[in-house]
Amino acid sequence: MELREPAVAYGKQKFTIEEYLAMEEAATEKHEYYKGEIFEMPGRKVPHNIISRNLFGEIGIKLKGKKCQLFGSNMRLHIEANKFFTYADISIICGEPETLNDDNWNVLNPVVIIEILSPSTKNYDRGEKFKLYRDIPTLKEYILVDSESLHIEIFRLNESNHWELEEYSPAEEALYIRTINENIPIADMYKGVRLEG
């Protein structure tokens, strides 16, 4: 069964942002927040975690000496325009990180967001979540990496301020991340992952 969005946590009760942040500080699991509702984020399978680890390592090497920083899934992102809070698998920030009320926790200015697609969340990541991410003024690229097959989608903001999709197939050797002007070998991204198809 595929979920279209994360399951609502704590019933249908509405919460303020302040209540969510206080609850999240004490929580042992991660949750998203949108329109007063708190959504539990699912756990990740082995392929998802291997791809995330591989990508984090490869991009980290490429960013050495650059004015960009790499963050993993423990960094919470906040989108001020739509009041959405979430944790992306990987995000890149160029320049100084900006945070909500200088709290040093809720980052506002990623330029690249990478999500590793899981069967239960891929429709959500491609659809509603991407719509919410598009409200981030600094975002230039949104990358979706399938954890079940060798397939990568990258949405880039073009010069006309429109999002364009580029897809990568097994025949291609490297994923190009334009914002940081670096190529990431696709074989290295999927190293150690048993793909189903």
JSON list of C-alpha atoms in Angstrom, two decimals:
[
{"chain": "A", "resi": 1, "resn": "MET", "atom": "CA", "xyz": [0.00, 0.00, 0.00]},
{"chain": "A", "resi": 2, "resn": "GLU", "atom": "CA", "xyz": [1.35, 3.44, -0.91]},
{"chain": "A", "resi": 3, "resn": "LEU", "atom": "CA", "xyz": [0.68, 6.46, 1.25]},
{"chain": "A", "resi": 4, "resn": "ARG", "atom": "CA", "xyz": [0.01, 9.80, -0.38]},
{"chain": "A", "resi": 5, "resn": "GLU", "atom": "CA", "xyz": [1.27, 11.70, 2.65]},
{"chain": "A", "resi": 6, "resn": "PRO", "atom": "CA", "xyz": [2.67, 10.95, 6.10]},
{"chain": "A", "resi": 7, "resn": "ALA", "atom": "CA", "xyz": [0.28, 9.66, 8.74]},
{"chain": "A", "resi": 8, "resn": "VAL", "atom": "CA", "xyz": [-1.17, 12.24, 11.10]},
{"chain": "A", "resi": 9, "resn": "ALA", "atom": "CA", "xyz": [0.26, 11.96, 14.60]},
{"chain": "A", "resi": 10, "resn": "TYR", "atom": "CA", "xyz": [-1.57, 12.97, 17.80]},
{"chain": "A", "resi": 11, "resn": "GLY", "atom": "CA", "xyz": [-5.01, 12.63, 16.20]},
{"chain": "A", "resi": 12, "resn": "LYS", "atom": "CA", "xyz": [-6.75, 15.53, 14.51]},
{"chain": "A", "resi": 13, "resn": "GLN", "atom": "CA", "xyz": [-5.97, 18.11, 17.15]},
{"chain": "A", "resi": 14, "resn": "LYS", "atom": "CA", "xyz": [-4.49, 21.39, 15.89]},
{"chain": "A", "resi": 15, "resn": "PHE", "atom": "CA", "xyz": [-1.23, 22.67, 17.30]},
{"chain": "A", "resi": 16, "resn": "THR", "atom": "CA", "xyz": [0.54, 26.01, 17.19]},
{"chain": "A", "resi": 17, "resn": "ILE", "atom": "CA", "xyz": [4.07, 26.24, 15.80]},
{"chain": "A", "resi": 18, "resn": "GLU", "atom": "CA", "xyz": [5.35, 26.86, 19.32]},
{"chain": "A", "resi": 19, "resn": "GLU", "atom": "CA", "xyz": [3.63, 23.70, 20.61]},
{"chain": "A", "resi": 20, "resn": "TYR", "atom": "CA", "xyz": [5.05, 21.68, 17.71]},
{"chain": "A", "resi": 21, "resn": "LEU", "atom": "CA", "xyz": [8.59, 22.92, 18.31]},
{"chain": "A", "resi": 22, "resn": "ALA", "atom": "CA", "xyz": [8.36, 22.15, 22.03]},
{"chain": "A", "resi": 23, "resn": "MET", "atom": "CA", "xyz": [6.99, 18.65, 21.34]},
{"chain": "A", "resi": 24, "resn": "GLU", "atom": "CA", "xyz": [9.63, 17.99, 18.69]},
{"chain": "A", "resi": 25, "resn": "GLU", "atom": "CA", "xyz": [12.41, 18.96, 21.07]},
{"chain": "A", "resi": 26, "resn": "ALA", "atom": "CA", "xyz": [11.30, 16.20, 23.44]},
{"chain": "A", "resi": 27, "resn": "ALA", "atom": "CA", "xyz": [10.36, 13.63, 20.75]},
{"chain": "A", "resi": 28, "resn": "THR", "atom": "CA", "xyz": [12.48, 10.59, 19.93]},
{"chain": "A", "resi": 29, "resn": "GLU", "atom": "CA", "xyz": [11.11, 10.41, 16.36]},
{"chain": "A", "resi": 30, "resn": "LYS", "atom": "CA", "xyz": [10.88, 13.12, 13.70]},
{"chain": "A", "resi": 31, "resn": "HIS", "atom": "CA", "xyz": [7.62, 14.80, 12.71]},
{"chain": "A", "resi": 32, "resn": "GLU", "atom": "CA", "xyz": [6.53, 17.25, 10.03]},
{"chain": "A", "resi": 33, "resn": "TYR", "atom": "CA", "xyz": [4.26, 20.19, 10.77]},
{"chain": "A", "resi": 34, "resn": "TYR", "atom": "CA", "xyz": [1.78, 21.76, 8.37]},
{"chain": "A", "resi": 35, "resn": "LYS", "atom": "CA", "xyz": [-1.38, 23.82, 8.91]},
{"chain": "A", "resi": 36, "resn": "GLY", "atom": "CA", "xyz": [-1.56, 22.98, 12.61]},
{"chain": "A", "resi": 37, "resn": "GLU", "atom": "CA", "xyz": [-1.21, 19.23, 12.12]},
{"chain": "A", "resi": 38, "resn": "ILE", "atom": "CA", "xyz": [1.76, 17.06, 13.07]},
{"chain": "A", "resi": 39, "resn": "PHE", "atom": "CA", "xyz": [2.73, 14.18, 10.80]},
{"chain": "A", "resi": 40, "resn": "GLU", "atom": "CA", "xyz": [4.88, 11.25, 11.80]},
{"chain": "A", "resi": 41, "resn": "MET", "atom": "CA", "xyz": [7.81, 10.61, 9.47]},
{"chain": "A", "resi": 42, "resn": "PRO", "atom": "CA", "xyz": [8.30, 6.92, 8.62]},
{"chain": "A", "resi": 43, "resn": "GLY", "atom": "CA", "xyz": [11.44, 4.92, 9.30]},
{"chain": "A", "resi": 44, "resn": "ARG", "atom": "CA", "xyz": [13.83, 4.15, 6.44]},
{"chain": "A", "resi": 45, "resn": "LYS", "atom": "CA", "xyz": [14.79, 0.80, 4.90]},
{"chain": "A", "resi": 46, "resn": "VAL", "atom": "CA", "xyz": [18.36, -0.34, 4.29]},
{"chain": "A", "resi": 47, "resn": "PRO", "atom": "CA", "xyz": [18.59, 0.76, 0.59]},
{"chain": "A", "resi": 48, "resn": "HIS", "atom": "CA", "xyz": [17.36, 4.25, 1.52]},
{"chain": "A", "resi": 49, "resn": "ASN", "atom": "CA", "xyz": [19.99, 4.59, 4.23]},
{"chain": "A", "resi": 50, "resn": "ILE", "atom": "CA", "xyz": [22.83, 3.27, 2.05]},
{"chain": "A", "resi": 51, "resn": "ILE", "atom": "CA", "xyz": [22.02, 5.70, -0.79]},
{"chain": "A", "resi": 52, "resn": "SER", "atom": "CA", "xyz": [21.74, 8.58, 1.68]},
{"chain": "A", "resi": 53, "resn": "ARG", "atom": "CA", "xyz": [25.10, 7.69, 3.25]},
{"chain": "A", "resi": 54, "resn": "ASN", "atom": "CA", "xyz": [26.79, 7.31, -0.15]},
{"chain": "A", "resi": 55, "resn": "LEU", "atom": "CA", "xyz": [25.44, 10.61, -1.45]},
{"chain": "A", "resi": 56, "resn": "PHE", "atom": "CA", "xyz": [26.33, 12.46, 1.73]},
{"chain": "A", "resi": 57, "resn": "GLY", "atom": "CA", "xyz": [29.90, 11.20, 1.51]},
{"chain": "A", "resi": 58, "resn": "GLU", "atom": "CA", "xyz": [30.31, 11.96, -2.20]},
{"chain": "A", "resi": 59, "resn": "ILE", "atom": "CA", "xyz": [28.85, 15.47, -1.97]},
{"chain": "A", "resi": 60, "resn": "GLY", "atom": "CA", "xyz": [30.82, 16.20, 1.19]},
{"chain": "A", "resi": 61, "resn": "ILE", "atom": "CA", "xyz": [34.07, 15.51, -0.65]},
{"chain": "A", "resi": 62, "resn": "LYS", "atom": "CA", "xyz": [33.02, 17.76, -3.55]},
{"chain": "A", "resi": 63, "resn": "LEU", "atom": "CA", "xyz": [32.15, 20.65, -1.20]},
{"chain": "A", "resi": 64, "resn": "LYS", "atom": "CA", "xyz": [35.57, 20.83, 0.44]},
{"chain": "A", "resi": 65, "resn": "GLY", "atom": "CA", "xyz": [36.91, 24.33, -0.03]},
{"chain": "A", "resi": 66, "resn": "LYS", "atom": "CA", "xyz": [33.55, 25.70, -1.23]},
{"chain": "A", "resi": 67, "resn": "LYS", "atom": "CA", "xyz": [31.31, 28.15, 0.58]},
{"chain": "A", "resi": 68, "resn": "CYS", "atom": "CA", "xyz": [28.51, 25.58, 0.77]},
{"chain": "A", "resi": 69, "resn": "GLN", "atom": "CA", "xyz": [27.60, 23.25, 3.62]},
{"chain": "A", "resi": 70, "resn": "LEU", "atom": "CA", "xyz": [25.97, 19.84, 3.63]},
{"chain": "A", "resi": 71, "resn": "PHE", "atom": "CA", "xyz": [23.27, 18.80, 6.10]},
{"chain": "A", "resi": 72, "resn": "GLY", "atom": "CA", "xyz": [21.63, 15.45, 6.74]},
{"chain": "A", "resi": 73, "resn": "SER", "atom": "CA", "xyz": [18.20, 14.35, 7.88]},
{"chain": "A", "resi": 74, "resn": "ASN", "atom": "CA", "xyz": [18.65, 15.69, 11.42]},
{"chain": "A", "resi": 75, "resn": "MET", "atom": "CA", "xyz": [18.50, 19.28, 10.16]},
{"chain": "A", "resi": 76, "resn": "ARG", "atom": "CA", "xyz": [14.96, 20.64, 10.29]},
{"chain": "A", "resi": 77, "resn": "LEU", "atom": "CA", "xyz": [13.88, 22.91, 7.44]},
{"chain": "A", "resi": 78, "resn": "HIS", "atom": "CA", "xyz": [11.24, 25.60, 7.78]},
{"chain": "A", "resi": 79, "resn": "ILE", "atom": "CA", "xyz": [9.41, 27.32, 4.93]},
{"chain": "A", "resi": 80, "resn": "GLU", "atom": "CA", "xyz": [8.15, 30.67, 6.16]},
{"chain": "A", "resi": 81, "resn": "ALA", "atom": "CA", "xyz": [5.73, 31.24, 3.26]},
{"chain": "A", "resi": 82, "resn": "ASN", "atom": "CA", "xyz": [3.60, 28.20, 4.08]},
{"chain": "A", "resi": 83, "resn": "LYS", "atom": "CA", "xyz": [4.66, 27.45, 7.71]},
{"chain": "A", "resi": 84, "resn": "PHE", "atom": "CA", "xyz": [5.86, 23.94, 6.80]},
{"chain": "A", "resi": 85, "resn": "PHE", "atom": "CA", "xyz": [8.47, 22.19, 8.97]},
{"chain": "A", "resi": 86, "resn": "THR", "atom": "CA", "xyz": [10.21, 19.03, 7.74]},
{"chain": "A", "resi": 87, "resn": "TYR", "atom": "CA", "xyz": [13.46, 17.09, 7.64]},
{"chain": "A", "resi": 88, "resn": "ALA", "atom": "CA", "xyz": [14.92, 16.54, 4.17]},
{"chain": "A", "resi": 89, "resn": "ASP", "atom": "CA", "xyz": [17.23, 13.59, 3.64]},
{"chain": "A", "resi": 90, "resn": "ILE", "atom": "CA", "xyz": [20.02, 15.89, 2.42]},
{"chain": "A", "resi": 91, "resn": "SER", "atom": "CA", "xyz": [20.19, 19.65, 1.96]},
{"chain": "A", "resi": 92, "resn": "ILE", "atom": "CA", "xyz": [22.89, 22.03, 0.78]},
{"chain": "A", "resi": 93, "resn": "ILE", "atom": "CA", "xyz": [23.20, 25.62, 1.96]},
{"chain": "A", "resi": 94, "resn": "CYS", "atom": "CA", "xyz": [25.56, 28.06, 0.28]},
{"chain": "A", "resi": 95, "resn": "GLY", "atom": "CA", "xyz": [26.68, 31.00, 2.38]},
{"chain": "A", "resi": 96, "resn": "GLU", "atom": "CA", "xyz": [25.64, 31.35, 6.00]},
{"chain": "A", "resi": 97, "resn": "PRO", "atom": "CA", "xyz": [22.73, 29.24, 7.24]},
{"chain": "A", "resi": 98, "resn": "GLU", "atom": "CA", "xyz": [19.70, 31.38, 8.07]},
{"chain": "A", "resi": 99, "resn": "THR", "atom": "CA", "xyz": [17.39, 30.12, 10.79]},
{"chain": "A", "resi": 100, "resn": "LEU", "atom": "CA", "xyz": [13.97, 30.99, 12.16]},
{"chain": "A", "resi": 101, "resn": "ASN", "atom": "CA", "xyz": [14.38, 33.81, 14.68]},
{"chain": "A", "resi": 102, "resn": "ASP", "atom": "CA", "xyz": [18.13, 33.00, 14.75]},
{"chain": "A", "resi": 103, "resn": "ASP", "atom": "CA", "xyz": [17.29, 29.84, 16.70]},
{"chain": "A", "resi": 104, "resn": "ASN", "atom": "CA", "xyz": [20.17, 27.90, 15.10]},
{"chain": "A", "resi": 105, "resn": "TRP", "atom": "CA", "xyz": [17.81, 24.98, 14.49]},
{"chain": "A", "resi": 106, "resn": "ASN", "atom": "CA", "xyz": [15.12, 25.64, 11.83]},
{"chain": "A", "resi": 107, "resn": "VAL", "atom": "CA", "xyz": [16.99, 26.35, 8.58]},
{"chain": "A", "resi": 108, "resn": "LEU", "atom": "CA", "xyz": [15.38, 28.64, 6.00]},
{"chain": "A", "resi": 109, "resn": "ASN", "atom": "CA", "xyz": [17.76, 28.87, 3.03]},
{"chain": "A", "resi": 110, "resn": "PRO", "atom": "CA", "xyz": [18.68, 25.57, 1.33]},
{"chain": "A", "resi": 111, "resn": "VAL", "atom": "CA", "xyz": [19.71, 25.84, -2.33]},
{"chain": "A", "resi": 112, "resn": "VAL", "atom": "CA", "xyz": [19.53, 22.09, -3.01]},
{"chain": "A", "resi": 113, "resn": "ILE", "atom": "CA", "xyz": [17.24, 19.50, -1.42]},
{"chain": "A", "resi": 114, "resn": "ILE", "atom": "CA", "xyz": [17.65, 15.76, -1.99]},
{"chain": "A", "resi": 115, "resn": "GLU", "atom": "CA", "xyz": [15.03, 13.20, -1.05]},
{"chain": "A", "resi": 116, "resn": "ILE", "atom": "CA", "xyz": [15.62, 9.44, -1.30]},
{"chain": "A", "resi": 117, "resn": "LEU", "atom": "CA", "xyz": [12.35, 7.95, -2.50]},
{"chain": "A", "resi": 118, "resn": "SER", "atom": "CA", "xyz": [10.75, 5.15, -0.51]},
{"chain": "A", "resi": 119, "resn": "PRO", "atom": "CA", "xyz": [7.70, 3.19, -1.73]},
{"chain": "A", "resi": 120, "resn": "SER", "atom": "CA", "xyz": [5.49, 4.68, 0.98]},
{"chain": "A", "resi": 121, "resn": "THR", "atom": "CA", "xyz": [6.45, 8.33, 0.42]},
{"chain": "A", "resi": 122, "resn": "LYS", "atom": "CA", "xyz": [7.47, 8.72, -3.25]},
{"chain": "A", "resi": 123, "resn": "ASN", "atom": "CA", "xyz": [4.13, 10.13, -4.39]},
{"chain": "A", "resi": 124, "resn": "TYR", "atom": "CA", "xyz": [4.16, 12.62, -1.53]},
{"chain": "A", "resi": 125, "resn": "ASP", "atom": "CA", "xyz": [7.78, 13.65, -2.20]},
{"chain": "A", "resi": 126, "resn": "ARG", "atom": "CA", "xyz": [7.05, 14.19, -5.92]},
{"chain": "A", "resi": 127, "resn": "GLY", "atom": "CA", "xyz": [3.74, 15.94, -5.37]},
{"chain": "A", "resi": 128, "resn": "GLU", "atom": "CA", "xyz": [2.58, 17.84, -2.30]},
{"chain": "A", "resi": 129, "resn": "LYS", "atom": "CA", "xyz": [5.99, 18.07, -0.65]},
{"chain": "A", "resi": 130, "resn": "PHE", "atom": "CA", "xyz": [7.58, 19.49, -3.80]},
{"chain": "A", "resi": 131, "resn": "LYS", "atom": "CA", "xyz": [4.78, 22.08, -4.00]},
{"chain": "A", "resi": 132, "resn": "LEU", "atom": "CA", "xyz": [5.64, 23.16, -0.47]},
{"chain": "A", "resi": 133, "resn": "TYR", "atom": "CA", "xyz": [9.38, 23.18, -1.19]},
{"chain": "A", "resi": 134, "resn": "ARG", "atom": "CA", "xyz": [8.84, 25.49, -4.16]},
{"chain": "A", "resi": 135, "resn": "ASP", "atom": "CA", "xyz": [7.97, 28.27, -1.70]},
{"chain": "A", "resi": 136, "resn": "ILE", "atom": "CA", "xyz": [11.62, 28.35, -0.54]},
{"chain": "A", "resi": 137, "resn": "PRO", "atom": "CA", "xyz": [13.05, 31.52, -2.17]},
{"chain": "A", "resi": 138, "resn": "THR", "atom": "CA", "xyz": [16.64, 30.18, -2.26]},
{"chain": "A", "resi": 139, "resn": "LEU", "atom": "CA", "xyz": [15.87, 26.70, -3.66]},
{"chain": "A", "resi": 140, "resn": "LYS", "atom": "CA", "xyz": [17.45, 26.02, -7.07]},
{"chain": "A", "resi": 141, "resn": "GLU", "atom": "CA", "xyz": [17.42, 22.23, -7.36]},
{"chain": "A", "resi": 142, "resn": "TYR", "atom": "CA", "xyz": [15.25, 19.41, -6.02]},
{"chain": "A", "resi": 143, "resn": "ILE", "atom": "CA", "xyz": [16.66, 15.92, -6.52]},
{"chain": "A", "resi": 144, "resn": "LEU", "atom": "CA", "xyz": [14.71, 12.68, -6.12]},
{"chain": "A", "resi": 145, "resn": "VAL", "atom": "CA", "xyz": [16.67, 9.42, -5.94]},
{"chain": "A", "resi": 146, "resn": "ASP", "atom": "CA", "xyz": [14.74, 6.16, -6.22]},
{"chain": "A", "resi": 147, "resn": "SER", "atom": "CA", "xyz": [15.77, 3.56, -3.63]},
{"chain": "A", "resi": 148, "resn": "GLU", "atom": "CA", "xyz": [14.26, 0.59, -5.55]},
{"chain": "A", "resi": 149, "resn": "SER", "atom": "CA", "xyz": [15.59, 1.16, -9.06]},
{"chain": "A", "resi": 150, "resn": "LEU", "atom": "CA", "xyz": [18.34, 3.17, -10.68]},
{"chain": "A", "resi": 151, "resn": "HIS", "atom": "CA", "xyz": [16.34, 6.27, -11.45]},
{"chain": "A", "resi": 152, "resn": "ILE", "atom": "CA", "xyz": [16.98, 9.91, -10.56]},
{"chain": "A", "resi": 153, "resn": "GLU", "atom": "CA", "xyz": [14.84, 12.96, -11.20]},
{"chain": "A", "resi": 154, "resn": "ILE", "atom": "CA", "xyz": [16.20, 16.46, -10.82]},
{"chain": "A", "resi": 155, "resn": "PHE", "atom": "CA", "xyz": [14.06, 19.56, -10.93]},
{"chain": "A", "resi": 156, "resn": "ARG", "atom": "CA", "xyz": [15.98, 22.74, -11.69]},
{"chain": "A", "resi": 157, "resn": "LEU", "atom": "CA", "xyz": [14.81, 26.34, -11.60]},
{"chain": "A", "resi": 158, "resn": "ASN", "atom": "CA", "xyz": [15.58, 27.81, -15.03]},
{"chain": "A", "resi": 159, "resn": "GLU", "atom": "CA", "xyz": [16.37, 31.40, -16.02]},
{"chain": "A", "resi": 160, "resn": "SER", "atom": "CA", "xyz": [12.65, 32.08, -16.53]},
{"chain": "A", "resi": 161, "resn": "ASN", "atom": "CA", "xyz": [11.97, 30.96, -12.93]},
{"chain": "A", "resi": 162, "resn": "HIS", "atom": "CA", "xyz": [10.20, 27.79, -14.08]},
{"chain": "A", "resi": 163, "resn": "TRP", "atom": "CA", "xyz": [10.97, 24.29, -12.83]},
{"chain": "A", "resi": 164, "resn": "GLU", "atom": "CA", "xyz": [12.36, 21.90, -15.44]},
{"chain": "A", "resi": 165, "resn": "LEU", "atom": "CA", "xyz": [12.68, 18.13, -15.02]},
{"chain": "A", "resi": 166, "resn": "GLU", "atom": "CA", "xyz": [15.71, 16.11, -16.08]},
{"chain": "A", "resi": 167, "resn": "GLU", "atom": "CA", "xyz": [15.74, 12.34, -15.61]},
{"chain": "A", "resi": 168, "resn": "TYR", "atom": "CA", "xyz": [18.79, 10.12, -15.27]},
{"chain": "A", "resi": 169, "resn": "SER", "atom": "CA", "xyz": [18.81, 6.51, -16.43]},
{"chain": "A", "resi": 170, "resn": "PRO", "atom": "CA", "xyz": [21.30, 3.66, -15.83]},
{"chain": "A", "resi": 171, "resn": "ALA", "atom": "CA", "xyz": [23.10, 4.57, -19.06]},
{"chain": "A", "resi": 172, "resn": "GLU", "atom": "CA", "xyz": [24.33, 7.87, -17.63]},
{"chain": "A", "resi": 173, "resn": "GLU", "atom": "CA", "xyz": [27.48, 8.00, -15.57]},
{"chain": "A", "resi": 174, "resn": "ALA", "atom": "CA", "xyz": [27.02, 10.97, -13.27]},
{"chain": "A", "resi": 175, "resn": "LEU", "atom": "CA", "xyz": [24.41, 13.21, -11.69]},
{"chain": "A", "resi": 176, "resn": "TYR", "atom": "CA", "xyz": [25.18, 16.87, -12.35]},
{"chain": "A", "resi": 177, "resn": "ILE", "atom": "CA", "xyz": [24.29, 19.24, -9.51]},
{"chain": "A", "resi": 178, "resn": "ARG", "atom": "CA", "xyz": [24.41, 22.60, -11.22]},
{"chain": "A", "resi": 179, "resn": "THR", "atom": "CA", "xyz": [24.18, 24.76, -8.09]},
{"chain": "A", "resi": 180, "resn": "ILE", "atom": "CA", "xyz": [27.52, 23.47, -6.83]},
{"chain": "A", "resi": 181, "resn": "ASN", "atom": "CA", "xyz": [28.88, 22.70, -10.34]},
{"chain": "A", "resi": 182, "resn": "GLU", "atom": "CA", "xyz": [29.77, 19.12, -9.48]},
{"chain": "A", "resi": 183, "resn": "ASN", "atom": "CA", "xyz": [29.17, 15.65, -10.93]},
{"chain": "A", "resi": 184, "resn": "ILE", "atom": "CA", "xyz": [28.38, 12.74, -8.61]},
{"chain": "A", "resi": 185, "resn": "PRO", "atom": "CA", "xyz": [29.06, 9.27, -10.08]},
{"chain": "A", "resi": 186, "resn": "ILE", "atom": "CA", "xyz": [25.77, 7.37, -10.16]},
{"chain": "A", "resi": 187, "resn": "ALA", "atom": "CA", "xyz": [27.50, 4.02, -9.55]},
{"chain": "A", "resi": 188, "resn": "ASP", "atom": "CA", "xyz": [28.95, 5.44, -6.33]},
{"chain": "A", "resi": 189, "resn": "MET", "atom": "CA", "xyz": [25.52, 6.67, -5.22]},
{"chain": "A", "resi": 190, "resn": "TYR", "atom": "CA", "xyz": [24.06, 3.16, -5.51]},
{"chain": "A", "resi": 191, "resn": "LYS", "atom": "CA", "xyz": [27.14, 1.23, -4.31]},
{"chain": "A", "resi": 192, "resn": "GLY", "atom": "CA", "xyz": [26.11, -1.56, -1.95]},
{"chain": "A", "resi": 193, "resn": "VAL", "atom": "CA", "xyz": [22.39, -1.33, -2.83]},
{"chain": "A", "resi": 194, "resn": "ARG", "atom": "CA", "xyz": [20.53, -4.37, -4.14]},
{"chain": "A", "resi": 195, "resn": "LEU", "atom": "CA", "xyz": [18.06, -2.97, -6.64]},
{"chain": "A", "resi": 196, "resn": "GLU", "atom": "CA", "xyz": [14.77, -4.68, -7.39]},
{"chain": "A", "resi": 197, "resn": "GLY", "atom": "CA", "xyz": [14.43, -3.48, -10.96]}
]
